[in-house]
Coordinates of C-alpha atoms and ligand atoms in Angstrom, one line a residue:
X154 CA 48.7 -120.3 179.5
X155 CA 47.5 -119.9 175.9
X156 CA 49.5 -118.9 173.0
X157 CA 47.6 -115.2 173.3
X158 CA 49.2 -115.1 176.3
X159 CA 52.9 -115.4 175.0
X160 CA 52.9 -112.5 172.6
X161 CA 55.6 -110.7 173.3
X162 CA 53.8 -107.0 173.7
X163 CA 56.1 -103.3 173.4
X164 CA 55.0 -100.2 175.3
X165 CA 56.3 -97.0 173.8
X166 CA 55.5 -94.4 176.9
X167 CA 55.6 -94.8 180.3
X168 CA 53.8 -91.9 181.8
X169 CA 51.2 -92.7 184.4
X170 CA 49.2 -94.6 181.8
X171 CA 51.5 -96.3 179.8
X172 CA 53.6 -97.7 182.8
X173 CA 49.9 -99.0 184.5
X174 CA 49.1 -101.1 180.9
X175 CA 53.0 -102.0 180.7
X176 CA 52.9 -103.4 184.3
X177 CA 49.5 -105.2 183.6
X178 CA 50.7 -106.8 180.5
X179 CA 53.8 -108.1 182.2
X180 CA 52.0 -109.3 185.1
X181 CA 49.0 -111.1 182.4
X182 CA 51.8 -113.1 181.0
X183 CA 53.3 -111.8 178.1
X184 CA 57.4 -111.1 177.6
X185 CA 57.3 -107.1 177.2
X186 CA 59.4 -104.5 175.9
X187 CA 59.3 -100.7 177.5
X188 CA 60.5 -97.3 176.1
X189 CA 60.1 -94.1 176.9
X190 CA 62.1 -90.7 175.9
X191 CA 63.3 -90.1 179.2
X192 CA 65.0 -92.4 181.0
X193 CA 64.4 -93.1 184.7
X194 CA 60.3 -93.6 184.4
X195 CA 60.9 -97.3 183.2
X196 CA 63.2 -98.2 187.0
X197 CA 60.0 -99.9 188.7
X198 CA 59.0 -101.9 185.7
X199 CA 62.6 -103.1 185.0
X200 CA 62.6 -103.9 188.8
X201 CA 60.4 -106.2 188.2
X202 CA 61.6 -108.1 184.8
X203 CA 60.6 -106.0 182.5
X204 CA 63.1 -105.7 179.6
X205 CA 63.8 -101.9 178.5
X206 CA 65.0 -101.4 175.1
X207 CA 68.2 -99.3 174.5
X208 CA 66.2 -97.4 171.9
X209 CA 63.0 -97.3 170.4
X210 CA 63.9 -99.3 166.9
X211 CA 64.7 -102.0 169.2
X212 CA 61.9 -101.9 171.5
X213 CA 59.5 -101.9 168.2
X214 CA 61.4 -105.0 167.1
X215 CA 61.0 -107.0 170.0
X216 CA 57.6 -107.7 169.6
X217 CA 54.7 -107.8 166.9
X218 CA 52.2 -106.1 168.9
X219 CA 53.4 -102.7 170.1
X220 CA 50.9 -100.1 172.7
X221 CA 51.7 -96.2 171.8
X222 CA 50.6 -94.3 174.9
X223 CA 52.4 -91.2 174.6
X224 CA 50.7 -87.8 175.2
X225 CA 48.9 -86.5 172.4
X226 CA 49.0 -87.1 168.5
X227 CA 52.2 -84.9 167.9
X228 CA 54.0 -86.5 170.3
X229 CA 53.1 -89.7 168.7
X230 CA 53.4 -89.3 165.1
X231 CA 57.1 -87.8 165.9
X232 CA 57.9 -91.0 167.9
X233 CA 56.5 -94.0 165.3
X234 CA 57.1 -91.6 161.9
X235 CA 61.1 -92.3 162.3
X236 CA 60.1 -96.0 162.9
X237 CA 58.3 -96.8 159.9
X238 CA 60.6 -99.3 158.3
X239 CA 60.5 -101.1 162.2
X240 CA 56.9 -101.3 162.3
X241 CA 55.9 -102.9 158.7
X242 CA 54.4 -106.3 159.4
X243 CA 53.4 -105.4 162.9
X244 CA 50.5 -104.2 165.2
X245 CA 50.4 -100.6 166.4
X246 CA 47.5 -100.3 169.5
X247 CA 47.3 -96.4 169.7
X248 CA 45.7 -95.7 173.1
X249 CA 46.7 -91.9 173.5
X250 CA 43.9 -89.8 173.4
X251 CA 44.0 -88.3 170.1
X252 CA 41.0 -86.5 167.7
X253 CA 38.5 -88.8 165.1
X254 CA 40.4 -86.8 162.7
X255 CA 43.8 -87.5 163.9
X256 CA 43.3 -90.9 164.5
X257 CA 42.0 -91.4 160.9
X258 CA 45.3 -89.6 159.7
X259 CA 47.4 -91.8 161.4
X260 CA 45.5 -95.2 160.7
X261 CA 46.3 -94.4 156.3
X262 CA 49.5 -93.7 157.4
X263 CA 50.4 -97.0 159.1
X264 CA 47.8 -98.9 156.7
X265 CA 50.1 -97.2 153.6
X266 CA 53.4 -98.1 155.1
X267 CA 51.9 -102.3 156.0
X268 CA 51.2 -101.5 159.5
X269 CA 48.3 -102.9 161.3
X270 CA 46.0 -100.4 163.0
X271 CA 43.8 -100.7 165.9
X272 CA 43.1 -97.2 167.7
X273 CA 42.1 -96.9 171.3
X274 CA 40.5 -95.1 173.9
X275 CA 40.7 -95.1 177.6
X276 CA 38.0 -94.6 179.6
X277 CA 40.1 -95.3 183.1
X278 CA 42.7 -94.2 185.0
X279 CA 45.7 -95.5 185.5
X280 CA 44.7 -97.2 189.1
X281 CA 41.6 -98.7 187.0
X282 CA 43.8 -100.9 184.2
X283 CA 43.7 -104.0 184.5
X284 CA 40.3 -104.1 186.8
X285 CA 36.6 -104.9 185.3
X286 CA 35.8 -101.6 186.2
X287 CA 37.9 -99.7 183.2
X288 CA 36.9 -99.7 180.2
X289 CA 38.8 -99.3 176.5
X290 CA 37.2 -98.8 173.5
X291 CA 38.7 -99.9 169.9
X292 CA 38.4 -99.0 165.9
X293 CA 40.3 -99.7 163.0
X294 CA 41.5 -103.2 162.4
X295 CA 38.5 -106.2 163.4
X296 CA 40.9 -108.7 162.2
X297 CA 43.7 -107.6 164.9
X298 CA 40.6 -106.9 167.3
X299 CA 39.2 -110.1 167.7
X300 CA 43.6 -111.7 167.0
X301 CA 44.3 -109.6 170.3
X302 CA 40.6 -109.6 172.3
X303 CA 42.5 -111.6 175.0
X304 CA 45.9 -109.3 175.2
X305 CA 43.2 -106.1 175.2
X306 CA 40.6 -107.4 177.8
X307 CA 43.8 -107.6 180.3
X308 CA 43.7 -104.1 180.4
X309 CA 39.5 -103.8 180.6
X310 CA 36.7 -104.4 179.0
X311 CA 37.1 -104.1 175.5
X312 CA 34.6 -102.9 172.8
X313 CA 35.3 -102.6 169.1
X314 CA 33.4 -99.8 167.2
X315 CA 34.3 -100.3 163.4
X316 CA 36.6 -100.1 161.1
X317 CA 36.9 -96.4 161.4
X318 CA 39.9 -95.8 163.0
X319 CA 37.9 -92.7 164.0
X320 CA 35.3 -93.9 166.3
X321 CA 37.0 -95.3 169.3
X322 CA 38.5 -91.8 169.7
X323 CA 34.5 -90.3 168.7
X324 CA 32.7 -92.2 171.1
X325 CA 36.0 -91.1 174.1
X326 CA 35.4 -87.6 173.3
X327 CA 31.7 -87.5 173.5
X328 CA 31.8 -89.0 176.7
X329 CA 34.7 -87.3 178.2
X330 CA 32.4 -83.9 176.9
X331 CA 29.5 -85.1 179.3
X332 CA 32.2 -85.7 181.8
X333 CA 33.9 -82.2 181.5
X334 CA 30.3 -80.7 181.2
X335 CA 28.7 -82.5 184.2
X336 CA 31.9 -80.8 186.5
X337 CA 31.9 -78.0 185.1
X338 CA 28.0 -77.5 186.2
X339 CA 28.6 -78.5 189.6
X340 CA 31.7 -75.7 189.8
X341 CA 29.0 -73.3 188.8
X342 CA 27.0 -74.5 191.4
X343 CA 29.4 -74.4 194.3
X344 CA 30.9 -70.7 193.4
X345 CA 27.8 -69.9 193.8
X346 CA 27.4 -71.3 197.3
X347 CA 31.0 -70.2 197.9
X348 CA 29.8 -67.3 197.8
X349 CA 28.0 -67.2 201.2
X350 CA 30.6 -69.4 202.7
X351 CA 29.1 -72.5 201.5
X352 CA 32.2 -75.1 201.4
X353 CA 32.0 -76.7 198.3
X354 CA 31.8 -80.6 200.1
X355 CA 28.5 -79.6 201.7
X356 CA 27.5 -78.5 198.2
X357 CA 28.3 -81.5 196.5
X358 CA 27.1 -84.1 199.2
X359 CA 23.7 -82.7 197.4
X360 CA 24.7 -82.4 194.0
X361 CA 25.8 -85.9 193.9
X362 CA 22.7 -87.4 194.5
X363 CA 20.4 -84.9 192.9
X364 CA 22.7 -85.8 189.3
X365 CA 22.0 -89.1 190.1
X366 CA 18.5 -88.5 190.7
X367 CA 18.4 -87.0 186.9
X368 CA 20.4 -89.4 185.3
X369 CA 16.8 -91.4 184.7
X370 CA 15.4 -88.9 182.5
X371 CA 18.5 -89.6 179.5
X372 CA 16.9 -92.2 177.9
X373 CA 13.8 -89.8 177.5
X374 CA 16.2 -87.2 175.8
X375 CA 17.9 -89.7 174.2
X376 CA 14.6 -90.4 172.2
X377 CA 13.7 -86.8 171.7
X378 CA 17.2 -86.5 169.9
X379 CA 16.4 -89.5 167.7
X380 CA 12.9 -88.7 166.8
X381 CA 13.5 -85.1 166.2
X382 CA 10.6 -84.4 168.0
X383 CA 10.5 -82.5 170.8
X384 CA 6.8 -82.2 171.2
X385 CA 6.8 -81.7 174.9
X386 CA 3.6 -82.0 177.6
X387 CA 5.7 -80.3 180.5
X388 CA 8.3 -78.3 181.0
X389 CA 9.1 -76.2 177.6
X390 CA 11.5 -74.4 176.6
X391 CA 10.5 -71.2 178.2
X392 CA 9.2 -72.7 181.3
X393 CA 13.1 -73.6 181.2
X394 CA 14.4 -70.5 180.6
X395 CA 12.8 -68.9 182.5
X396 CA 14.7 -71.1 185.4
X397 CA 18.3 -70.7 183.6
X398 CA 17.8 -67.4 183.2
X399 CA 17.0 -66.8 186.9
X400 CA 20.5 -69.1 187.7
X401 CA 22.5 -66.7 185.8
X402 CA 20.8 -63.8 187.1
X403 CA 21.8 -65.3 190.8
X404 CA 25.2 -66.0 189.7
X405 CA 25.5 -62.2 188.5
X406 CA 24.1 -61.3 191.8
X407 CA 26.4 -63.0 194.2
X408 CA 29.2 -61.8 192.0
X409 CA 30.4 -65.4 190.3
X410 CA 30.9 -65.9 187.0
X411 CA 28.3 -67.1 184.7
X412 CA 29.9 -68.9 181.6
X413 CA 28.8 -72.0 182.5
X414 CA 25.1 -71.0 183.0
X415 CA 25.4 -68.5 179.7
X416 CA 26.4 -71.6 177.5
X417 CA 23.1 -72.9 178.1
X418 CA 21.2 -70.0 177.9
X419 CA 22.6 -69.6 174.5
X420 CA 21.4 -72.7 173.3
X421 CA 17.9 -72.3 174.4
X422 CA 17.6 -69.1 172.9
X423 CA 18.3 -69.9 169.9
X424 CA 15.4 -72.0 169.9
X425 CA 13.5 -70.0 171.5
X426 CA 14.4 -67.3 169.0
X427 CA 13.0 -69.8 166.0
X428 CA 10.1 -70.3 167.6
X429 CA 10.4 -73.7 169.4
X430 CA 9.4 -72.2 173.4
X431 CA 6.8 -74.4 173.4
X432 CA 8.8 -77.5 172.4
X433 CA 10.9 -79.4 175.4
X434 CA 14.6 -78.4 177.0
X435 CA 16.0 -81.4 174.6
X436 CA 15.3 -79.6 171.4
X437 CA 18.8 -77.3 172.8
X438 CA 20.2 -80.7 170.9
X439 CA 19.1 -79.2 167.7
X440 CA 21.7 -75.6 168.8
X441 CA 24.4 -77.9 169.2
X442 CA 23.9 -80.3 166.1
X443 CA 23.3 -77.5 163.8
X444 CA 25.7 -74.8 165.0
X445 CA 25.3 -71.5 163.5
X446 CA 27.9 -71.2 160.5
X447 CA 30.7 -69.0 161.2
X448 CA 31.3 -66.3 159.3
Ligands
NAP224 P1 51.8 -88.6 181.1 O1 52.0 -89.2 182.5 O2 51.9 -87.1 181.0 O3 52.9 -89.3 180.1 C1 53.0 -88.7 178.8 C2 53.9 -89.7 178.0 O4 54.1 -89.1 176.7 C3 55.3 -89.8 178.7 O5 55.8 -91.1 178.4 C4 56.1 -88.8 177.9 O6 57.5 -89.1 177.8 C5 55.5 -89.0 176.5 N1 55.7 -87.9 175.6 C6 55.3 -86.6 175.7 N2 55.7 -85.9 174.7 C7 56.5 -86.7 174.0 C8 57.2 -86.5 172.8 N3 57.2 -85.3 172.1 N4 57.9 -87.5 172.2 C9 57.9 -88.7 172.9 N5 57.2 -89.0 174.0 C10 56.5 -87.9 174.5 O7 50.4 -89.0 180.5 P2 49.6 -90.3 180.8 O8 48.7 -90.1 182.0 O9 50.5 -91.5 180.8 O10 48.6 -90.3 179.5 C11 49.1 -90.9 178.3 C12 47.9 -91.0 177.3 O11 46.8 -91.7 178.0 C13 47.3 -89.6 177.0 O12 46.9 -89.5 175.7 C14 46.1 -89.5 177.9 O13 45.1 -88.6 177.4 C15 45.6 -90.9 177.9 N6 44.8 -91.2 179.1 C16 45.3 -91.0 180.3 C17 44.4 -91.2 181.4 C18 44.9 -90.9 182.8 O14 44.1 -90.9 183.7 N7 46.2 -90.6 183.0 C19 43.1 -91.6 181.2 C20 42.7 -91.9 179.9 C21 43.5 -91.7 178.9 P3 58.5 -88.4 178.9 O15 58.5 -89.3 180.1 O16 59.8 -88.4 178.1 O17 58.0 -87.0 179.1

């Protein structure tokens, strides 16, 4: 076992998330320290040798590294602010989904009071730590980055962004957006088949593959958003709104709701409105990076 190995490691939280990268710390070698505000969630881990701290000033002592995975950025700036003096000279890991902005906020703080910062993201579940398959991405600290690599790829792979505490928590939230996006399309889809009796898992056994199908044209988007040129051959803007338009006017029809489909239809006409019909469905990336000021 190498030294990495043996650092002893805290976890401050142990909901679902926290007790999965507890457990898989534990089990990758190193001594670790649990607490969470409620007692009871540690029993399993302490069942199986993991030491729980009477209180969270002496979980934060026990080791030099210590993993926040608490709920959201309130809950952990009113759990670590009180232990400011405790952390000095130490490494806080900050894998609780928070905001760029937040994550910033708290990275000066600790920086200011001689913490080390590294800020995480999750992109896994709690069944996934631990396995290739999740993945966690990093900002802030490179030093404690490339100190730790070996304690953070036991959780997953693990990708360092910069030193802009910021961007691990950037590059979550864009993702998760596609994510949340991408569902909330497919809901659209199958209220709309609901509403003949469609059940939704005979919708989706051909959504699932049709997604898939148009997951190959990103990279072409991906360069229309990059050039800023959205010269397009086929397909235009109006040929495409023409086809949203028609989705929302079904979804009116069959009595559904149509916020997901309106969304979209906003940001084509907008472009549309400026003049860009003839240009292809990724200039709607120019709506969304240049919102309209609000008043
Ligand atoms: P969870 O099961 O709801 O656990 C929340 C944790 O935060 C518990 O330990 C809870 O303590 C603690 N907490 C909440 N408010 C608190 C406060 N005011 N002061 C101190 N502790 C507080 O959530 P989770 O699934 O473990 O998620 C933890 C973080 O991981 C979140 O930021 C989440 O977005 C992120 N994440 C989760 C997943 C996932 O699939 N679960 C995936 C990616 C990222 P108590 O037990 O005392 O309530």
């Amino acid at each position: 076992m190498s030294e990495q190995h043996r650092i002893p490691v805290t976890v401050l939280g142990l909901g679902t998330m926290g007790r999965a990268i507890a457990d898989t710390i534990h089990r990758g070698g190193h001594p670790t320290t649990i607490w969470n505000r409620t007692a009871g969630r540690a029993d399993s881990l302490v069942a199986k040798g993991v030491a729980l701290a009477a209180d969270p000033v002496a979980a934060v002592e026990a080791s030099p590294v210590v993993v926040v995975c608490l709920l959201d950025d309130e809950s952990v700036r009113g759990t670590l602010t009180p232990l400011v003096d405790a952390l000095a000279g130490r490494l806080v890991v900050n894998v609780t989904t928070v905001t760029p902005k937040q994550a910033r906020q708290t990275s000066d703080w600790a920086v200011e009071h001689g913490i080390e910062y590294l800020d995480g993201a999750i992109m896994a579940t709690p069944e996934m730590i631990g396995l290739p398959v999740a993945s966690l991405l990093y900002s802030g600290s490179r030093a404690a980055f490339d100190t730790h690599r070996e304690l953070l790829e036991l959780l997953g792979g693990a990708r360092w962004f910069g030193t802009d505490a910021g961007l691990a928590s950037l590059y979550d939230l864009a993702l998760l957006g596609s994510m949340y996006s991408m569902f909330a399309g497919v809901a659209q889809g199958a209220a709309m088949l609901a509403s003949e009796g469609v059940p939704a898992a005979e919708f989706v056994a051909m959504a699932g593959p049709w997604i898939d199908a148009m997951l190959s044209a990103l990279p072409y988007h991906a360069e229309y958003y990059d050039s800023g040129d959205y010269t397009a051959e086929v397909q235009s803007l109006d040929f495409n709104k023409a086809a949203v338009d028609a989705i929302a006017e079904a979804a009116r029809d069959q009595g559904v709701g149509t916020d997901v489909v309106a969304a979209v239809q906003t940001l084509i006409d907008r472009q549309v409105a400026a003049g860009h019909g003839k240009d292809g469905f990724a200039r709607i990336f120019e709506s969304i990076r240049r919102p309209i000021p609000r008043a």
